[in-house]
Amino acid sequence: MGFDSVMVDGSHLTLEENILYTKNISSLAHAEGMLVEAELGRLSGTEDGLTVEEYEARFTDIAQAEQFIDETGIDALAVCIGNVHGKYPPSGPNLRLDLLKELRALTMKKGVSLVLHGASGLPHELVKECIDLGVRKFNVNTEVRNSYLQSLKKPEKDLVQVMASAKEAMKAVVAEKMRLFGSAGKA
């Protein structure tokens, strides 16, 4: 189908199960020349109809991350440093930048890219700091989806205009994020 990467999310599994699951998919994907991103740690919040309560969230552990990278052969590691799926609480995000710094040292040593899921709603200054600390990919699905839903609330004449407006709203968010992440014009 033309994909050049896959995202493996075994974060709901035990470490051992996540390693086996991810290693299997990584082997299949690498055999087809695809890059593999995998998640270690567990983000709180809601994604795709599944809610993980705050008490169930788990920060990414450095020693486990090293084992996970070594045993799975992944190309990119999505980490949990206090980031959440969906909306942040009214108090705002509380990211463990000290942990991110340690994870960056590990991923640099291993030749693995660093990813941050649950980046919707992060202030621009915090995004820039995460970039400075090595994050190379951000997932901002909530902001893209919200722009789509907000555009549907605007009155339009017919379905074609509604859909075109929704697509343009999403494109505007994606373009703004690409500028923020420093990836605009680099494709």
mmCIF file with all atom_site columns, C-alpha atoms in Angstrom:
data_model
loop_
_atom_site.group_PDB
_atom_site.id
_atom_site.type_symbol
_atom_site.label_atom_id
_atom_site.label_alt_id
_atom_site.label_comp_id
_atom_site.label_asym_id
_atom_site.label_entity_id
_atom_site.label_seq_id
_atom_site.pdbx_PDB_ins_code
_atom_site.Cartn_x
_atom_site.Cartn_y
_atom_site.Cartn_z
_atom_site.occupancy
_atom_site.B_iso_or_equiv
_atom_site.pdbx_formal_charge
_atom_site.auth_seq_id
_atom_site.auth_comp_id
_atom_site.auth_asym_id
_atom_site.auth_atom_id
_atom_site.pdbx_PDB_model_num
ATOM 1   C CA . MET A 1 1   ? 0.000   0.000  0.000  1.00 0.00 ? 1   MET A CA 1
ATOM 2   C CA . GLY A 1 2   ? 3.031   2.289  -0.071 1.00 0.00 ? 2   GLY A CA 1
ATOM 3   C CA . PHE A 1 3   ? 3.539   2.878  3.652  1.00 0.00 ? 3   PHE A CA 1
ATOM 4   C CA . ASP A 1 4   ? 7.117   3.392  4.766  1.00 0.00 ? 4   ASP A CA 1
ATOM 5   C CA . SER A 1 5   ? 6.534   3.173  8.513  1.00 0.00 ? 5   SER A CA 1
ATOM 6   C CA . VAL A 1 6   ? 4.281   1.615  11.148 1.00 0.00 ? 6   VAL A CA 1
ATOM 7   C CA . MET A 1 7   ? 3.384   2.561  14.717 1.00 0.00 ? 7   MET A CA 1
ATOM 8   C CA . VAL A 1 8   ? 3.201   -0.278 17.229 1.00 0.00 ? 8   VAL A CA 1
ATOM 9   C CA . ASP A 1 9   ? 1.294   0.387  20.453 1.00 0.00 ? 9   ASP A CA 1
ATOM 10  C CA . GLY A 1 10  ? 1.699   -2.378 22.978 1.00 0.00 ? 10  GLY A CA 1
ATOM 11  C CA . SER A 1 11  ? 1.682   0.084  25.883 1.00 0.00 ? 11  SER A CA 1
ATOM 12  C CA . HIS A 1 12  ? -1.334  -1.698 27.395 1.00 0.00 ? 12  HIS A CA 1
ATOM 13  C CA . LEU A 1 13  ? 0.722   -4.908 27.678 1.00 0.00 ? 13  LEU A CA 1
ATOM 14  C CA . THR A 1 14  ? 3.295   -5.945 30.271 1.00 0.00 ? 14  THR A CA 1
ATOM 15  C CA . LEU A 1 15  ? 6.870   -5.057 29.354 1.00 0.00 ? 15  LEU A CA 1
ATOM 16  C CA . GLU A 1 16  ? 7.651   -8.634 28.321 1.00 0.00 ? 16  GLU A CA 1
ATOM 17  C CA . GLU A 1 17  ? 4.493   -8.914 26.190 1.00 0.00 ? 17  GLU A CA 1
ATOM 18  C CA . ASN A 1 18  ? 5.131   -5.494 24.642 1.00 0.00 ? 18  ASN A CA 1
ATOM 19  C CA . ILE A 1 19  ? 8.671   -6.546 23.718 1.00 0.00 ? 19  ILE A CA 1
ATOM 20  C CA . LEU A 1 20  ? 7.480   -9.773 22.059 1.00 0.00 ? 20  LEU A CA 1
ATOM 21  C CA . TYR A 1 21  ? 4.611   -8.032 20.248 1.00 0.00 ? 21  TYR A CA 1
ATOM 22  C CA . THR A 1 22  ? 6.781   -5.153 19.040 1.00 0.00 ? 22  THR A CA 1
ATOM 23  C CA . LYS A 1 23  ? 9.702   -7.407 18.096 1.00 0.00 ? 23  LYS A CA 1
ATOM 24  C CA . ASN A 1 24  ? 7.406   -9.500 15.905 1.00 0.00 ? 24  ASN A CA 1
ATOM 25  C CA . ILE A 1 25  ? 5.942   -6.491 14.092 1.00 0.00 ? 25  ILE A CA 1
ATOM 26  C CA . SER A 1 26  ? 9.369   -4.864 13.853 1.00 0.00 ? 26  SER A CA 1
ATOM 27  C CA . SER A 1 27  ? 10.761  -7.972 12.168 1.00 0.00 ? 27  SER A CA 1
ATOM 28  C CA . LEU A 1 28  ? 7.918   -8.054 9.640  1.00 0.00 ? 28  LEU A CA 1
ATOM 29  C CA . ALA A 1 29  ? 8.115   -4.327 8.938  1.00 0.00 ? 29  ALA A CA 1
ATOM 30  C CA . HIS A 1 30  ? 11.906  -4.207 8.608  1.00 0.00 ? 30  HIS A CA 1
ATOM 31  C CA . ALA A 1 31  ? 11.743  -7.109 6.144  1.00 0.00 ? 31  ALA A CA 1
ATOM 32  C CA . GLU A 1 32  ? 9.658   -4.783 3.940  1.00 0.00 ? 32  GLU A CA 1
ATOM 33  C CA . GLY A 1 33  ? 11.999  -1.813 4.426  1.00 0.00 ? 33  GLY A CA 1
ATOM 34  C CA . MET A 1 34  ? 9.648   -0.007 6.786  1.00 0.00 ? 34  MET A CA 1
ATOM 35  C CA . LEU A 1 35  ? 10.562  2.038  9.863  1.00 0.00 ? 35  LEU A CA 1
ATOM 36  C CA . VAL A 1 36  ? 9.011   1.088  13.198 1.00 0.00 ? 36  VAL A CA 1
ATOM 37  C CA . GLU A 1 37  ? 7.816   3.444  15.935 1.00 0.00 ? 37  GLU A CA 1
ATOM 38  C CA . ALA A 1 38  ? 6.747   1.917  19.239 1.00 0.00 ? 38  ALA A CA 1
ATOM 39  C CA . GLU A 1 39  ? 5.373   3.253  22.503 1.00 0.00 ? 39  GLU A CA 1
ATOM 40  C CA . LEU A 1 40  ? 6.797   2.524  25.937 1.00 0.00 ? 40  LEU A CA 1
ATOM 41  C CA . GLY A 1 41  ? 5.071   3.930  28.990 1.00 0.00 ? 41  GLY A CA 1
ATOM 42  C CA . ARG A 1 42  ? 1.359   4.628  29.151 1.00 0.00 ? 42  ARG A CA 1
ATOM 43  C CA . LEU A 1 43  ? -0.299  7.972  28.518 1.00 0.00 ? 43  LEU A CA 1
ATOM 44  C CA . SER A 1 44  ? -3.412  8.952  30.408 1.00 0.00 ? 44  SER A CA 1
ATOM 45  C CA . GLY A 1 45  ? -6.355  10.458 28.558 1.00 0.00 ? 45  GLY A CA 1
ATOM 46  C CA . THR A 1 46  ? -8.688  9.315  25.795 1.00 0.00 ? 46  THR A CA 1
ATOM 47  C CA . GLU A 1 47  ? -7.718  8.098  22.348 1.00 0.00 ? 47  GLU A CA 1
ATOM 48  C CA . ASP A 1 48  ? -9.914  6.294  19.835 1.00 0.00 ? 48  ASP A CA 1
ATOM 49  C CA . GLY A 1 49  ? -12.634 5.745  22.440 1.00 0.00 ? 49  GLY A CA 1
ATOM 50  C CA . LEU A 1 50  ? -10.285 4.169  25.020 1.00 0.00 ? 50  LEU A CA 1
ATOM 51  C CA . THR A 1 51  ? -9.703  6.059  28.261 1.00 0.00 ? 51  THR A CA 1
ATOM 52  C CA . VAL A 1 52  ? -6.663  5.502  30.457 1.00 0.00 ? 52  VAL A CA 1
ATOM 53  C CA . GLU A 1 53  ? -7.157  7.027  33.887 1.00 0.00 ? 53  GLU A CA 1
ATOM 54  C CA . GLU A 1 54  ? -4.356  9.126  35.393 1.00 0.00 ? 54  GLU A CA 1
ATOM 55  C CA . TYR A 1 55  ? -3.600  6.491  38.031 1.00 0.00 ? 55  TYR A CA 1
ATOM 56  C CA . GLU A 1 56  ? -3.037  3.923  35.239 1.00 0.00 ? 56  GLU A CA 1
ATOM 57  C CA . ALA A 1 57  ? -0.496  6.086  33.392 1.00 0.00 ? 57  ALA A CA 1
ATOM 58  C CA . ARG A 1 58  ? 3.158   5.045  33.540 1.00 0.00 ? 58  ARG A CA 1
ATOM 59  C CA . PHE A 1 59  ? 6.201   7.172  32.798 1.00 0.00 ? 59  PHE A CA 1
ATOM 60  C CA . THR A 1 60  ? 8.776   5.626  30.486 1.00 0.00 ? 60  THR A CA 1
ATOM 61  C CA . ASP A 1 61  ? 11.494  3.966  32.558 1.00 0.00 ? 61  ASP A CA 1
ATOM 62  C CA . ILE A 1 62  ? 15.090  4.448  31.333 1.00 0.00 ? 62  ILE A CA 1
ATOM 63  C CA . ALA A 1 63  ? 16.266  0.884  32.028 1.00 0.00 ? 63  ALA A CA 1
ATOM 64  C CA . GLN A 1 64  ? 13.144  -0.579 30.433 1.00 0.00 ? 64  GLN A CA 1
ATOM 65  C CA . ALA A 1 65  ? 13.575  1.736  27.444 1.00 0.00 ? 65  ALA A CA 1
ATOM 66  C CA . GLU A 1 66  ? 17.096  0.455  26.873 1.00 0.00 ? 66  GLU A CA 1
ATOM 67  C CA . GLN A 1 67  ? 15.934  -3.163 27.092 1.00 0.00 ? 67  GLN A CA 1
ATOM 68  C CA . PHE A 1 68  ? 12.969  -2.406 24.824 1.00 0.00 ? 68  PHE A CA 1
ATOM 69  C CA . ILE A 1 69  ? 15.137  -0.755 22.150 1.00 0.00 ? 69  ILE A CA 1
ATOM 70  C CA . ASP A 1 70  ? 17.761  -3.512 22.296 1.00 0.00 ? 70  ASP A CA 1
ATOM 71  C CA . GLU A 1 71  ? 15.279  -6.381 22.075 1.00 0.00 ? 71  GLU A CA 1
ATOM 72  C CA . THR A 1 72  ? 12.840  -4.955 19.515 1.00 0.00 ? 72  THR A CA 1
ATOM 73  C CA . GLY A 1 73  ? 15.107  -3.176 17.044 1.00 0.00 ? 73  GLY A CA 1
ATOM 74  C CA . ILE A 1 74  ? 12.718  -0.213 16.715 1.00 0.00 ? 74  ILE A CA 1
ATOM 75  C CA . ASP A 1 75  ? 13.635  2.971  14.874 1.00 0.00 ? 75  ASP A CA 1
ATOM 76  C CA . ALA A 1 76  ? 11.640  5.471  16.954 1.00 0.00 ? 76  ALA A CA 1
ATOM 77  C CA . LEU A 1 77  ? 10.528  5.444  20.589 1.00 0.00 ? 77  LEU A CA 1
ATOM 78  C CA . ALA A 1 78  ? 7.332   7.185  21.724 1.00 0.00 ? 78  ALA A CA 1
ATOM 79  C CA . VAL A 1 79  ? 7.711   8.059  25.395 1.00 0.00 ? 79  VAL A CA 1
ATOM 80  C CA . CYS A 1 80  ? 5.541   9.075  28.322 1.00 0.00 ? 80  CYS A CA 1
ATOM 81  C CA . ILE A 1 81  ? 6.921   12.006 30.308 1.00 0.00 ? 81  ILE A CA 1
ATOM 82  C CA . GLY A 1 82  ? 3.589   13.392 31.550 1.00 0.00 ? 82  GLY A CA 1
ATOM 83  C CA . ASN A 1 83  ? 2.070   13.930 28.109 1.00 0.00 ? 83  ASN A CA 1
ATOM 84  C CA . VAL A 1 84  ? -1.582  12.923 27.707 1.00 0.00 ? 84  VAL A CA 1
ATOM 85  C CA . HIS A 1 85  ? -3.956  11.861 24.955 1.00 0.00 ? 85  HIS A CA 1
ATOM 86  C CA . GLY A 1 86  ? -6.720  14.405 24.447 1.00 0.00 ? 86  GLY A CA 1
ATOM 87  C CA . LYS A 1 87  ? -6.989  17.564 26.519 1.00 0.00 ? 87  LYS A CA 1
ATOM 88  C CA . TYR A 1 88  ? -4.622  18.613 29.281 1.00 0.00 ? 88  TYR A CA 1
ATOM 89  C CA . PRO A 1 89  ? -6.150  19.560 32.637 1.00 0.00 ? 89  PRO A CA 1
ATOM 90  C CA . PRO A 1 90  ? -6.924  23.230 33.324 1.00 0.00 ? 90  PRO A CA 1
ATOM 91  C CA . SER A 1 91  ? -3.592  23.488 35.179 1.00 0.00 ? 91  SER A CA 1
ATOM 92  C CA . GLY A 1 92  ? -1.849  22.698 31.884 1.00 0.00 ? 92  GLY A CA 1
ATOM 93  C CA . PRO A 1 93  ? 0.798   20.137 30.958 1.00 0.00 ? 93  PRO A CA 1
ATOM 94  C CA . ASN A 1 94  ? 3.374   18.993 33.477 1.00 0.00 ? 94  ASN A CA 1
ATOM 95  C CA . LEU A 1 95  ? 6.095   17.310 31.448 1.00 0.00 ? 95  LEU A CA 1
ATOM 96  C CA . ARG A 1 96  ? 9.124   15.688 33.067 1.00 0.00 ? 96  ARG A CA 1
ATOM 97  C CA . LEU A 1 97  ? 11.798  17.393 30.982 1.00 0.00 ? 97  LEU A CA 1
ATOM 98  C CA . ASP A 1 98  ? 14.488  15.848 33.176 1.00 0.00 ? 98  ASP A CA 1
ATOM 99  C CA . LEU A 1 99  ? 13.264  12.403 32.110 1.00 0.00 ? 99  LEU A CA 1
ATOM 100 C CA . LEU A 1 100 ? 13.085  13.534 28.477 1.00 0.00 ? 100 LEU A CA 1
ATOM 101 C CA . LYS A 1 101 ? 16.738  14.623 28.699 1.00 0.00 ? 101 LYS A CA 1
ATOM 102 C CA . GLU A 1 102 ? 17.756  11.180 30.009 1.00 0.00 ? 102 GLU A CA 1
ATOM 103 C CA . LEU A 1 103 ? 15.679  9.438  27.326 1.00 0.00 ? 103 LEU A CA 1
ATOM 104 C CA . ARG A 1 104 ? 17.342  11.610 24.654 1.00 0.00 ? 104 ARG A CA 1
ATOM 105 C CA . ALA A 1 105 ? 20.805  10.546 25.847 1.00 0.00 ? 105 ALA A CA 1
ATOM 106 C CA . LEU A 1 106 ? 19.728  6.908  25.583 1.00 0.00 ? 106 LEU A CA 1
ATOM 107 C CA . THR A 1 107 ? 18.071  7.222  22.172 1.00 0.00 ? 107 THR A CA 1
ATOM 108 C CA . MET A 1 108 ? 21.059  9.110  20.753 1.00 0.00 ? 108 MET A CA 1
ATOM 109 C CA . LYS A 1 109 ? 23.360  6.339  21.965 1.00 0.00 ? 109 LYS A CA 1
ATOM 110 C CA . LYS A 1 110 ? 21.077  3.724  20.357 1.00 0.00 ? 110 LYS A CA 1
ATOM 111 C CA . GLY A 1 111 ? 20.420  5.620  17.104 1.00 0.00 ? 111 GLY A CA 1
ATOM 112 C CA . VAL A 1 112 ? 16.669  5.790  17.742 1.00 0.00 ? 112 VAL A CA 1
ATOM 113 C CA . SER A 1 113 ? 14.432  8.816  17.169 1.00 0.00 ? 113 SER A CA 1
ATOM 114 C CA . LEU A 1 114 ? 12.393  10.265 20.016 1.00 0.00 ? 114 LEU A CA 1
ATOM 115 C CA . VAL A 1 115 ? 8.613   10.746 19.661 1.00 0.00 ? 115 VAL A CA 1
ATOM 116 C CA . LEU A 1 116 ? 6.029   12.516 21.808 1.00 0.00 ? 116 LEU A CA 1
ATOM 117 C CA . HIS A 1 117 ? 2.412   11.396 21.539 1.00 0.00 ? 117 HIS A CA 1
ATOM 118 C CA . GLY A 1 118 ? -0.222  13.532 23.232 1.00 0.00 ? 118 GLY A CA 1
ATOM 119 C CA . ALA A 1 119 ? 1.318   16.802 22.059 1.00 0.00 ? 119 ALA A CA 1
ATOM 120 C CA . SER A 1 120 ? -1.982  18.554 21.263 1.00 0.00 ? 120 SER A CA 1
ATOM 121 C CA . GLY A 1 121 ? -2.344  21.657 23.365 1.00 0.00 ? 121 GLY A CA 1
ATOM 122 C CA . LEU A 1 122 ? 1.303   21.964 24.375 1.00 0.00 ? 122 LEU A CA 1
ATOM 123 C CA . PRO A 1 123 ? 2.369   25.626 24.494 1.00 0.00 ? 123 PRO A CA 1
ATOM 124 C CA . HIS A 1 124 ? 4.723   26.627 21.668 1.00 0.00 ? 124 HIS A CA 1
ATOM 125 C CA . GLU A 1 125 ? 7.572   27.331 24.098 1.00 0.00 ? 125 GLU A CA 1
ATOM 126 C CA . LEU A 1 126 ? 7.274   23.809 25.537 1.00 0.00 ? 126 LEU A CA 1
ATOM 127 C CA . VAL A 1 127 ? 7.260   22.280 22.057 1.00 0.00 ? 127 VAL A CA 1
ATOM 128 C CA . LYS A 1 128 ? 10.440  24.195 21.231 1.00 0.00 ? 128 LYS A CA 1
ATOM 129 C CA . GLU A 1 129 ? 12.028  22.961 24.453 1.00 0.00 ? 129 GLU A CA 1
ATOM 130 C CA . CYS A 1 130 ? 11.074  19.373 23.594 1.00 0.00 ? 130 CYS A CA 1
ATOM 131 C CA . ILE A 1 131 ? 12.652  19.824 20.151 1.00 0.00 ? 131 ILE A CA 1
ATOM 132 C CA . ASP A 1 132 ? 15.811  21.142 21.817 1.00 0.00 ? 132 ASP A CA 1
ATOM 133 C CA . LEU A 1 133 ? 15.740  18.020 24.015 1.00 0.00 ? 133 LEU A CA 1
ATOM 134 C CA . GLY A 1 134 ? 15.599  15.723 20.990 1.00 0.00 ? 134 GLY A CA 1
ATOM 135 C CA . VAL A 1 135 ? 11.941  15.081 20.122 1.00 0.00 ? 135 VAL A CA 1
ATOM 136 C CA . ARG A 1 136 ? 11.728  14.567 16.355 1.00 0.00 ? 136 ARG A CA 1
ATOM 137 C CA . LYS A 1 137 ? 8.040   13.699 15.938 1.00 0.00 ? 137 LYS A CA 1
ATOM 138 C CA . PHE A 1 138 ? 4.929   14.992 17.674 1.00 0.00 ? 138 PHE A CA 1
ATOM 139 C CA . ASN A 1 139 ? 1.414   13.537 17.492 1.00 0.00 ? 139 ASN A CA 1
ATOM 140 C CA . VAL A 1 140 ? -1.284  16.233 17.535 1.00 0.00 ? 140 VAL A CA 1
ATOM 141 C CA . ASN A 1 141 ? -4.369  14.278 16.522 1.00 0.00 ? 141 ASN A CA 1
ATOM 142 C CA . THR A 1 142 ? -6.692  16.005 19.018 1.00 0.00 ? 142 THR A CA 1
ATOM 143 C CA . GLU A 1 143 ? -6.005  19.454 17.555 1.00 0.00 ? 143 GLU A CA 1
ATOM 144 C CA . VAL A 1 144 ? -6.507  18.236 13.986 1.00 0.00 ? 144 VAL A CA 1
ATOM 145 C CA . ARG A 1 145 ? -9.763  16.458 14.869 1.00 0.00 ? 145 ARG A CA 1
ATOM 146 C CA . ASN A 1 146 ? -11.026 19.440 16.849 1.00 0.00 ? 146 ASN A CA 1
ATOM 147 C CA . SER A 1 147 ? -10.441 21.778 13.902 1.00 0.00 ? 147 SER A CA 1
ATOM 148 C CA . TYR A 1 148 ? -12.494 19.425 11.734 1.00 0.00 ? 148 TYR A CA 1
ATOM 149 C CA . LEU A 1 149 ? -15.345 19.278 14.244 1.00 0.00 ? 149 LEU A CA 1
ATOM 150 C CA . GLN A 1 150 ? -15.327 23.050 14.795 1.00 0.00 ? 150 GLN A CA 1
ATOM 151 C CA . SER A 1 151 ? -15.583 23.666 11.070 1.00 0.00 ? 151 SER A CA 1
ATOM 152 C CA . LEU A 1 152 ? -18.681 21.445 10.907 1.00 0.00 ? 152 LEU A CA 1
ATOM 153 C CA . LYS A 1 153 ? -20.470 23.845 13.254 1.00 0.00 ? 153 LYS A CA 1
ATOM 154 C CA . LYS A 1 154 ? -20.207 26.687 10.729 1.00 0.00 ? 154 LYS A CA 1
ATOM 155 C CA . PRO A 1 155 ? -23.248 26.962 8.468  1.00 0.00 ? 155 PRO A CA 1
ATOM 156 C CA . GLU A 1 156 ? -22.566 26.040 4.838  1.00 0.00 ? 156 GLU A CA 1
ATOM 157 C CA . LYS A 1 157 ? -24.886 25.672 1.881  1.00 0.00 ? 157 LYS A CA 1
ATOM 158 C CA . ASP A 1 158 ? -24.289 22.035 1.056  1.00 0.00 ? 158 ASP A CA 1
ATOM 159 C CA . LEU A 1 159 ? -22.287 18.940 1.995  1.00 0.00 ? 159 LEU A CA 1
ATOM 160 C CA . VAL A 1 160 ? -19.531 19.614 -0.547 1.00 0.00 ? 160 VAL A CA 1
ATOM 161 C CA . GLN A 1 161 ? -18.847 23.016 1.046  1.00 0.00 ? 161 GLN A CA 1
ATOM 162 C CA . VAL A 1 162 ? -18.984 21.528 4.547  1.00 0.00 ? 162 VAL A CA 1
ATOM 163 C CA . MET A 1 163 ? -16.410 18.868 3.677  1.00 0.00 ? 163 MET A CA 1
ATOM 164 C CA . ALA A 1 164 ? -14.151 21.327 1.838  1.00 0.00 ? 164 ALA A CA 1
ATOM 165 C CA . SER A 1 165 ? -14.274 23.691 4.827  1.00 0.00 ? 165 SER A CA 1
ATOM 166 C CA . ALA A 1 166 ? -13.462 20.858 7.257  1.00 0.00 ? 166 ALA A CA 1
ATOM 167 C CA . LYS A 1 167 ? -10.490 19.747 5.152  1.00 0.00 ? 167 LYS A CA 1
ATOM 168 C CA . GLU A 1 168 ? -9.169  23.306 4.956  1.00 0.00 ? 168 GLU A CA 1
ATOM 169 C CA . ALA A 1 169 ? -9.487  23.705 8.742  1.00 0.00 ? 169 ALA A CA 1
ATOM 170 C CA . MET A 1 170 ? -7.443  20.534 9.283  1.00 0.00 ? 170 MET A CA 1
ATOM 171 C CA . LYS A 1 171 ? -4.853  21.599 6.694  1.00 0.00 ? 171 LYS A CA 1
ATOM 172 C CA . ALA A 1 172 ? -4.437  24.935 8.499  1.00 0.00 ? 172 ALA A CA 1
ATOM 173 C CA . VAL A 1 173 ? -3.691  23.183 11.810 1.00 0.00 ? 173 VAL A CA 1
ATOM 174 C CA . VAL A 1 174 ? -1.251  20.786 10.151 1.00 0.00 ? 174 VAL A CA 1
ATOM 175 C CA . ALA A 1 175 ? 0.530   23.653 8.346  1.00 0.00 ? 175 ALA A CA 1
ATOM 176 C CA . GLU A 1 176 ? 0.841   25.625 11.596 1.00 0.00 ? 176 GLU A CA 1
ATOM 177 C CA . LYS A 1 177 ? 2.221   22.578 13.416 1.00 0.00 ? 177 LYS A CA 1
ATOM 178 C CA . MET A 1 178 ? 4.723   21.892 10.624 1.00 0.00 ? 178 MET A CA 1
ATOM 179 C CA . ARG A 1 179 ? 6.014   25.462 10.992 1.00 0.00 ? 179 ARG A CA 1
ATOM 180 C CA . LEU A 1 180 ? 6.173   25.085 14.787 1.00 0.00 ? 180 LEU A CA 1
ATOM 181 C CA . PHE A 1 181 ? 8.008   21.744 14.593 1.00 0.00 ? 181 PHE A CA 1
ATOM 182 C CA . GLY A 1 182 ? 10.477  23.136 12.072 1.00 0.00 ? 182 GLY A CA 1
ATOM 183 C CA . SER A 1 183 ? 9.507   20.684 9.337  1.00 0.00 ? 183 SER A CA 1
ATOM 184 C CA . ALA A 1 184 ? 7.804   23.058 6.868  1.00 0.00 ? 184 ALA A CA 1
ATOM 185 C CA . GLY A 1 185 ? 9.378   22.953 3.422  1.00 0.00 ? 185 GLY A CA 1
ATOM 186 C CA . LYS A 1 186 ? 11.576  19.945 4.164  1.00 0.00 ? 186 LYS A CA 1
ATOM 187 C CA . ALA A 1 187 ? 9.663   17.210 2.327  1.00 0.00 ? 187 ALA A CA 1
#
